[in-house]
Amino acid sequence: MGWRMHSLVAEMHVGVTVFFVLSGFLIGYRYLGQERVPLRTYFANRFARIYPMYFLLTTATFLIIHQADPASNLGDFKTYLLNITFLRGLFEEFLYTGIKQGWSLTVEEMFYVSAPLAFWLIRRNARWLGALPLGLVLLGVGLVLACRGQAWHGFFGSFDFLFQFTYLGRAVEFFVGVALAWWLRRPGPHAAPRFLTYAGLAGCALCLTGLSLLHGPAIGAFGVMQPAGMLLNNVLLPVLGIGPLLWGLVRETTWLSRLLSSPPLLLLGKSSYVFYLLHMGVLQHLIHNALQNDVLTVLALYAVSIGLYRLVEEPLNHWLRRVLRQPARPVAALAR
């Protein structure tokens, strides 16, 4: 019983899956209702939201690594460039360099880049909702078969890498969110099943239980590292758990929706991106070494995240959106 409880708790690392489904839903709900995605505004908003804090915290991380060990290749300029361009997530060798958990932003940015074309196709035929993720997965499988055994720096070098760390292997998670957005965007009345929130919670619990049963005895032997676990995490958890839960939160008023819409949780939600970038890695270790207490470290990370959101992320976001949305001035006007 103790081991099963331990393995169940160890498998509750589904925040990235929630993030991917939620991203697909939010972007889809905003833009699927438009006949044409305004590309300048779209990419300006995505850049302003994601890049400034990532660039600043990644640069700080590399400066700390280089200062601690100038000879380490973890802090060299090539690795730094791969990090600040989001390319490191395509190479297994560089996956955990810099801000370790930042690999997921390579996946996220690839979805952002492909989303306008995907939405254009889906608006013309809803069958693309299924065809696109299937096609992306097949493309990923083809890349692995072509690169396996001779992958440059681990570029699509294994099926494990494909299905755990790349957009091509995890596209289903995004398109579950997009499909929900498309469904709710349909014209006409939208009757929803009852108790969606609780059905989603039950689906999440069922999938987590399945992952815990696949959890091995070794440290870090997570269920998601096995083929059945990848299927559970990448497909069944979004379809049976996160998708219905998100639908319920949109359509139903429950204790959970009231809790998540409370001012403290809304503030934590707004600062969650900074917290995500800080909660693991060099900067987290510095805070933990200073406080020498796990609980105080978590509280300090939340406090720092809120402060950086208020003082840096939010002002930079608004400023960049204004600047990047402005049309370029003609050369003749600039010469006056």
Coordinates of C-alpha atoms in Angstrom, one line a residue:
M1 CA 0.0 0.0 0.0
G2 CA 2.8 2.4 0.8
W3 CA 4.6 1.7 -2.4
R4 CA 1.4 2.2 -4.5
M5 CA 0.7 5.5 -2.8
H6 CA 4.3 6.6 -3.4
S7 CA 4.0 5.6 -7.1
L8 CA 0.7 7.4 -7.5
V9 CA 2.1 10.6 -6.0
A10 CA 5.2 10.3 -8.1
E11 CA 3.1 10.2 -11.3
M12 CA 1.3 13.5 -10.6
H13 CA 3.7 15.3 -12.9
V14 CA 1.0 16.0 -15.5
G15 CA 1.3 19.8 -15.4
V16 CA 2.9 19.9 -18.9
T17 CA 0.0 17.8 -20.3
V18 CA -2.5 20.2 -18.7
F19 CA -0.5 23.1 -20.1
F20 CA -0.5 21.7 -23.7
V21 CA -4.3 21.0 -23.7
L22 CA -5.1 24.4 -22.1
S23 CA -2.9 26.1 -24.7
G24 CA -4.7 24.4 -27.6
F25 CA -8.0 25.4 -26.1
L26 CA -7.2 29.0 -25.4
I27 CA -5.5 29.7 -28.7
G28 CA -8.2 27.8 -30.6
Y29 CA -11.1 29.5 -28.8
R30 CA -9.6 32.9 -29.5
Y31 CA -8.8 32.4 -33.2
L32 CA -11.1 29.7 -34.6
G33 CA -14.0 32.1 -34.7
Q34 CA -12.0 34.4 -37.1
E35 CA -12.0 33.8 -40.8
R36 CA -8.4 34.9 -41.0
V37 CA -5.8 35.0 -38.2
P38 CA -4.1 38.5 -38.1
L39 CA -0.6 37.1 -38.2
R40 CA 1.2 40.3 -37.1
T41 CA -0.9 40.6 -34.0
Y42 CA -1.0 36.8 -33.4
F43 CA 2.8 36.4 -33.4
A44 CA 3.4 39.7 -31.5
N45 CA 1.1 38.5 -28.7
R46 CA 2.8 35.1 -28.6
F47 CA 6.3 36.5 -28.5
A48 CA 5.5 39.2 -25.9
R49 CA 3.9 36.5 -23.6
I50 CA 6.5 33.8 -23.8
Y51 CA 9.9 35.2 -24.8
P52 CA 11.0 38.1 -22.5
M53 CA 11.0 36.3 -19.2
Y54 CA 12.4 33.1 -20.8
F55 CA 15.2 35.1 -22.3
L56 CA 16.0 37.0 -19.1
L57 CA 15.9 33.9 -16.8
T58 CA 17.8 31.7 -19.3
T59 CA 20.5 34.4 -19.6
A60 CA 20.8 34.6 -15.8
T61 CA 21.0 30.8 -15.6
F62 CA 23.9 30.6 -18.1
L63 CA 25.8 33.5 -16.4
I64 CA 25.5 31.6 -13.1
I65 CA 26.6 28.3 -14.6
H66 CA 29.5 29.9 -16.4
Q67 CA 30.6 31.8 -13.3
A68 CA 30.5 28.6 -11.3
D69 CA 32.4 26.5 -13.8
P70 CA 33.8 28.4 -16.9
A71 CA 35.1 25.2 -18.4
S72 CA 31.6 23.5 -18.4
N73 CA 30.0 23.1 -21.8
L74 CA 26.6 23.5 -20.1
G75 CA 27.3 27.2 -20.1
D76 CA 29.0 27.6 -23.5
F77 CA 27.8 30.1 -26.1
K78 CA 26.5 27.4 -28.6
T79 CA 24.3 25.8 -25.9
Y80 CA 23.1 29.3 -24.9
L81 CA 22.1 30.1 -28.5
L82 CA 20.2 26.8 -28.8
N83 CA 18.4 27.7 -25.6
I84 CA 17.4 31.3 -26.4
T85 CA 16.2 30.2 -29.9
F86 CA 14.1 27.3 -28.5
L87 CA 16.0 24.9 -30.7
R88 CA 17.5 22.9 -27.9
G89 CA 14.2 21.0 -27.5
L90 CA 14.9 19.3 -30.8
F91 CA 18.1 17.7 -29.7
E92 CA 18.2 15.1 -26.9
E93 CA 21.8 16.0 -26.1
F94 CA 20.8 19.6 -25.2
L95 CA 17.4 18.9 -23.8
Y96 CA 18.1 19.6 -20.1
T97 CA 20.6 22.4 -20.5
G98 CA 19.8 25.9 -19.2
I99 CA 16.3 26.0 -17.6
K100 CA 15.8 22.2 -17.6
Q101 CA 12.0 22.3 -17.8
G102 CA 12.2 24.8 -20.7
W103 CA 12.2 22.0 -23.2
S104 CA 8.4 22.2 -23.2
L105 CA 8.6 25.7 -24.7
T106 CA 10.1 24.3 -27.9
V107 CA 7.0 22.1 -28.1
E108 CA 4.7 25.1 -27.3
E109 CA 6.4 27.4 -29.9
M110 CA 6.1 24.8 -32.6
F111 CA 2.3 24.6 -31.9
Y112 CA 2.1 28.4 -32.0
V113 CA 3.9 28.5 -35.4
S114 CA 1.7 25.8 -36.9
A115 CA -1.7 26.9 -35.4
P116 CA -2.7 29.6 -38.0
L117 CA -2.5 27.1 -40.8
A118 CA -4.2 24.4 -38.7
F119 CA -7.1 26.7 -37.9
W120 CA -7.4 27.7 -41.6
L121 CA -7.8 24.0 -42.5
I122 CA -10.1 23.2 -39.6
R123 CA -12.5 26.1 -40.5
R124 CA -12.9 24.5 -43.9
N125 CA -13.3 20.9 -42.8
A126 CA -13.5 19.7 -39.2
R127 CA -12.0 16.4 -40.2
W128 CA -8.6 18.1 -40.0
L129 CA -9.1 18.0 -36.2
G130 CA -8.2 14.3 -36.3
A131 CA -6.1 14.3 -39.5
L132 CA -3.6 16.9 -38.4
P133 CA -2.4 15.3 -35.1
L134 CA -2.3 11.9 -36.8
G135 CA -0.2 13.3 -39.7
L136 CA 2.2 15.1 -37.2
V137 CA 2.7 11.8 -35.3
L138 CA 3.4 9.9 -38.6
L139 CA 5.8 12.6 -39.6
G140 CA 7.6 12.2 -36.3
V141 CA 7.8 8.5 -36.7
G142 CA 9.3 8.9 -40.1
L143 CA 11.9 11.3 -38.7
V144 CA 12.9 8.8 -36.0
L145 CA 13.2 6.0 -38.6
A146 CA 15.3 8.2 -40.8
C147 CA 17.6 9.5 -38.0
R148 CA 17.8 6.6 -35.6
G149 CA 21.4 5.4 -35.2
Q150 CA 22.9 8.5 -36.8
A151 CA 20.9 11.3 -35.1
W152 CA 23.0 14.5 -34.9
H153 CA 23.2 15.5 -31.2
G154 CA 20.1 13.3 -30.6
F155 CA 17.9 14.9 -33.2
F156 CA 14.8 12.7 -33.2
G157 CA 17.0 9.9 -32.2
S158 CA 14.5 7.6 -30.5
F159 CA 10.8 7.0 -30.1
D160 CA 11.1 7.8 -26.4
F161 CA 12.3 11.2 -27.3
L162 CA 9.6 11.7 -29.9
F163 CA 6.7 10.9 -27.7
Q164 CA 8.0 12.5 -24.5
F165 CA 9.7 15.7 -25.7
T166 CA 8.5 16.8 -29.2
Y167 CA 5.5 18.6 -30.7
L168 CA 5.2 15.9 -33.3
G169 CA 4.8 13.2 -30.7
R170 CA 2.6 15.3 -28.4
A171 CA 0.4 17.0 -30.9
V172 CA -2.7 15.1 -29.7
E173 CA -2.7 17.0 -26.4
F174 CA -2.9 20.4 -28.2
F175 CA -5.6 19.2 -30.6
V176 CA -7.8 17.9 -27.8
G177 CA -7.9 21.5 -26.6
V178 CA -8.4 22.8 -30.1
A179 CA -11.3 20.3 -30.7
L180 CA -13.0 21.5 -27.5
A181 CA -12.6 25.1 -28.6
W182 CA -14.1 24.2 -32.0
W183 CA -17.0 22.4 -30.4
L184 CA -17.8 25.4 -28.1
R185 CA -17.4 27.8 -31.0
R186 CA -20.0 26.1 -33.2
P187 CA -23.1 28.2 -33.9
G188 CA -26.4 27.3 -32.3
P189 CA -27.3 26.0 -28.8
H190 CA -24.7 24.0 -26.9
A191 CA -26.2 21.4 -24.7
A192 CA -23.5 20.0 -22.4
P193 CA -23.6 16.7 -20.4
R194 CA -24.0 17.1 -16.7
F195 CA -21.2 16.6 -14.1
L196 CA -18.4 17.2 -16.7
T197 CA -16.1 18.5 -14.0
Y198 CA -16.4 15.4 -11.9
A199 CA -16.2 13.1 -14.9
G200 CA -13.0 14.9 -15.9
L201 CA -11.5 14.5 -12.4
A202 CA -12.5 10.8 -12.4
G203 CA -10.8 10.4 -15.8
C204 CA -7.6 12.1 -14.5
A205 CA -7.6 9.9 -11.5
L206 CA -8.1 6.8 -13.6
C207 CA -5.2 7.7 -15.9
L208 CA -2.9 8.6 -13.0
T209 CA -3.7 5.2 -11.4
G210 CA -2.7 3.5 -14.7
L211 CA 0.6 5.4 -14.8
S212 CA 1.2 4.5 -11.1
L213 CA 0.8 0.8 -11.9
L214 CA 3.4 1.2 -14.6
H215 CA 5.8 3.0 -12.2
G216 CA 9.0 1.0 -11.7
P217 CA 10.9 0.4 -8.5
A218 CA 14.0 2.4 -9.5
I219 CA 14.3 6.1 -8.8
G220 CA 12.8 8.1 -11.7
A221 CA 11.3 5.0 -13.4
F222 CA 8.1 6.9 -14.2
G223 CA 5.2 5.1 -15.9
V224 CA 5.2 7.7 -18.8
M225 CA 8.6 6.3 -19.9
Q226 CA 7.0 3.1 -21.0
P227 CA 5.0 2.8 -24.3
A228 CA 1.7 2.2 -22.5
G229 CA 2.4 5.1 -20.2
M230 CA 3.1 7.4 -23.2
L231 CA -0.3 6.4 -24.6
L232 CA -2.0 7.1 -21.2
N233 CA -0.3 10.5 -20.8
N234 CA -0.4 11.8 -24.4
V235 CA -3.8 10.6 -25.5
L236 CA -6.1 9.1 -22.8
L237 CA -5.3 11.6 -20.1
P238 CA -6.2 14.6 -22.4
V239 CA -9.3 12.8 -23.9
L240 CA -10.7 11.2 -20.8
G241 CA -9.5 13.6 -18.1
I242 CA -8.2 17.1 -18.9
G243 CA -10.6 17.7 -21.9
P244 CA -13.8 16.9 -20.0
L245 CA -12.5 18.7 -16.9
L246 CA -11.8 21.9 -18.9
W247 CA -15.2 21.7 -20.6
G248 CA -16.8 21.4 -17.1
L249 CA -14.9 24.4 -15.8
V250 CA -16.1 26.4 -18.7
R251 CA -19.8 25.3 -18.5
E252 CA -20.5 24.5 -14.9
T253 CA -20.4 26.3 -11.6
T254 CA -18.8 24.0 -9.0
W255 CA -16.6 24.4 -5.9
L256 CA -13.6 23.9 -8.2
S257 CA -14.5 26.6 -10.6
R258 CA -15.2 29.0 -7.7
L259 CA -11.9 28.2 -6.1
L260 CA -9.9 28.7 -9.4
S261 CA -11.6 32.0 -10.0
S262 CA -10.8 33.3 -6.5
P263 CA -8.4 36.4 -6.5
P264 CA -5.5 34.5 -4.8
L265 CA -5.7 31.6 -7.4
L266 CA -6.1 34.1 -10.3
L267 CA -2.9 35.9 -9.1
L268 CA -1.0 32.6 -8.9
G269 CA -2.3 31.6 -12.3
K270 CA -1.0 34.9 -13.8
S271 CA 2.4 34.4 -12.3
S272 CA 2.5 30.6 -13.0
Y273 CA 4.7 31.0 -16.1
V274 CA 7.4 32.7 -14.1
F275 CA 7.0 30.1 -11.4
Y276 CA 7.3 27.3 -14.0
L277 CA 10.6 28.8 -15.2
L278 CA 11.9 29.1 -11.6
H279 CA 10.7 26.0 -9.8
M280 CA 13.5 23.7 -11.0
G281 CA 17.2 24.4 -11.9
V282 CA 20.0 26.7 -11.0
L283 CA 17.8 29.6 -9.6
Q284 CA 15.7 27.3 -7.5
H285 CA 18.9 25.8 -6.0
L286 CA 20.2 29.2 -5.1
I287 CA 17.0 30.0 -3.2
H288 CA 17.0 26.6 -1.5
N289 CA 20.6 26.9 -0.5
A290 CA 19.9 30.3 1.1
L291 CA 16.8 29.1 3.0
Q292 CA 17.7 25.5 3.7
N293 CA 14.0 24.6 3.9
D294 CA 11.7 23.0 1.3
V295 CA 8.5 24.8 2.4
L296 CA 10.2 28.2 2.7
T297 CA 11.7 27.6 -0.7
V298 CA 8.4 27.0 -2.3
L299 CA 6.9 30.1 -0.6
A300 CA 9.8 32.2 -1.7
L301 CA 9.5 30.9 -5.3
Y302 CA 5.9 32.0 -5.3
A303 CA 6.7 35.4 -3.9
V304 CA 9.5 35.9 -6.4
S305 CA 7.3 34.7 -9.2
I306 CA 4.5 37.2 -8.3
G307 CA 7.1 40.0 -7.9
L308 CA 8.7 39.3 -11.3
Y309 CA 5.2 39.0 -12.9
R310 CA 4.1 42.4 -11.5
L311 CA 7.4 44.3 -12.0
V312 CA 8.9 42.7 -15.2
E313 CA 6.7 40.2 -17.1
E314 CA 3.4 42.2 -17.2
P315 CA 5.0 45.6 -18.1
L316 CA 7.2 44.0 -20.8
N317 CA 4.3 42.1 -22.2
H318 CA 2.2 45.2 -22.7
W319 CA 5.1 47.3 -24.0
L320 CA 6.2 44.7 -26.6
R321 CA 2.6 44.1 -27.8
R322 CA 2.3 47.9 -28.5
V323 CA 5.6 48.1 -30.2
L324 CA 5.3 44.9 -32.3
R325 CA 1.8 45.6 -33.4
Q326 CA 2.8 49.0 -34.9
P327 CA 3.0 48.9 -38.7
A328 CA 6.5 49.6 -40.1
R329 CA 7.0 53.2 -41.2
P330 CA 7.9 53.8 -44.9
V331 CA 11.6 54.4 -45.5
A332 CA 10.8 57.9 -46.9
A333 CA 9.0 58.8 -43.7
L334 CA 11.9 57.7 -41.6
A335 CA 14.3 59.9 -43.7
R336 CA 12.4 63.1 -42.9

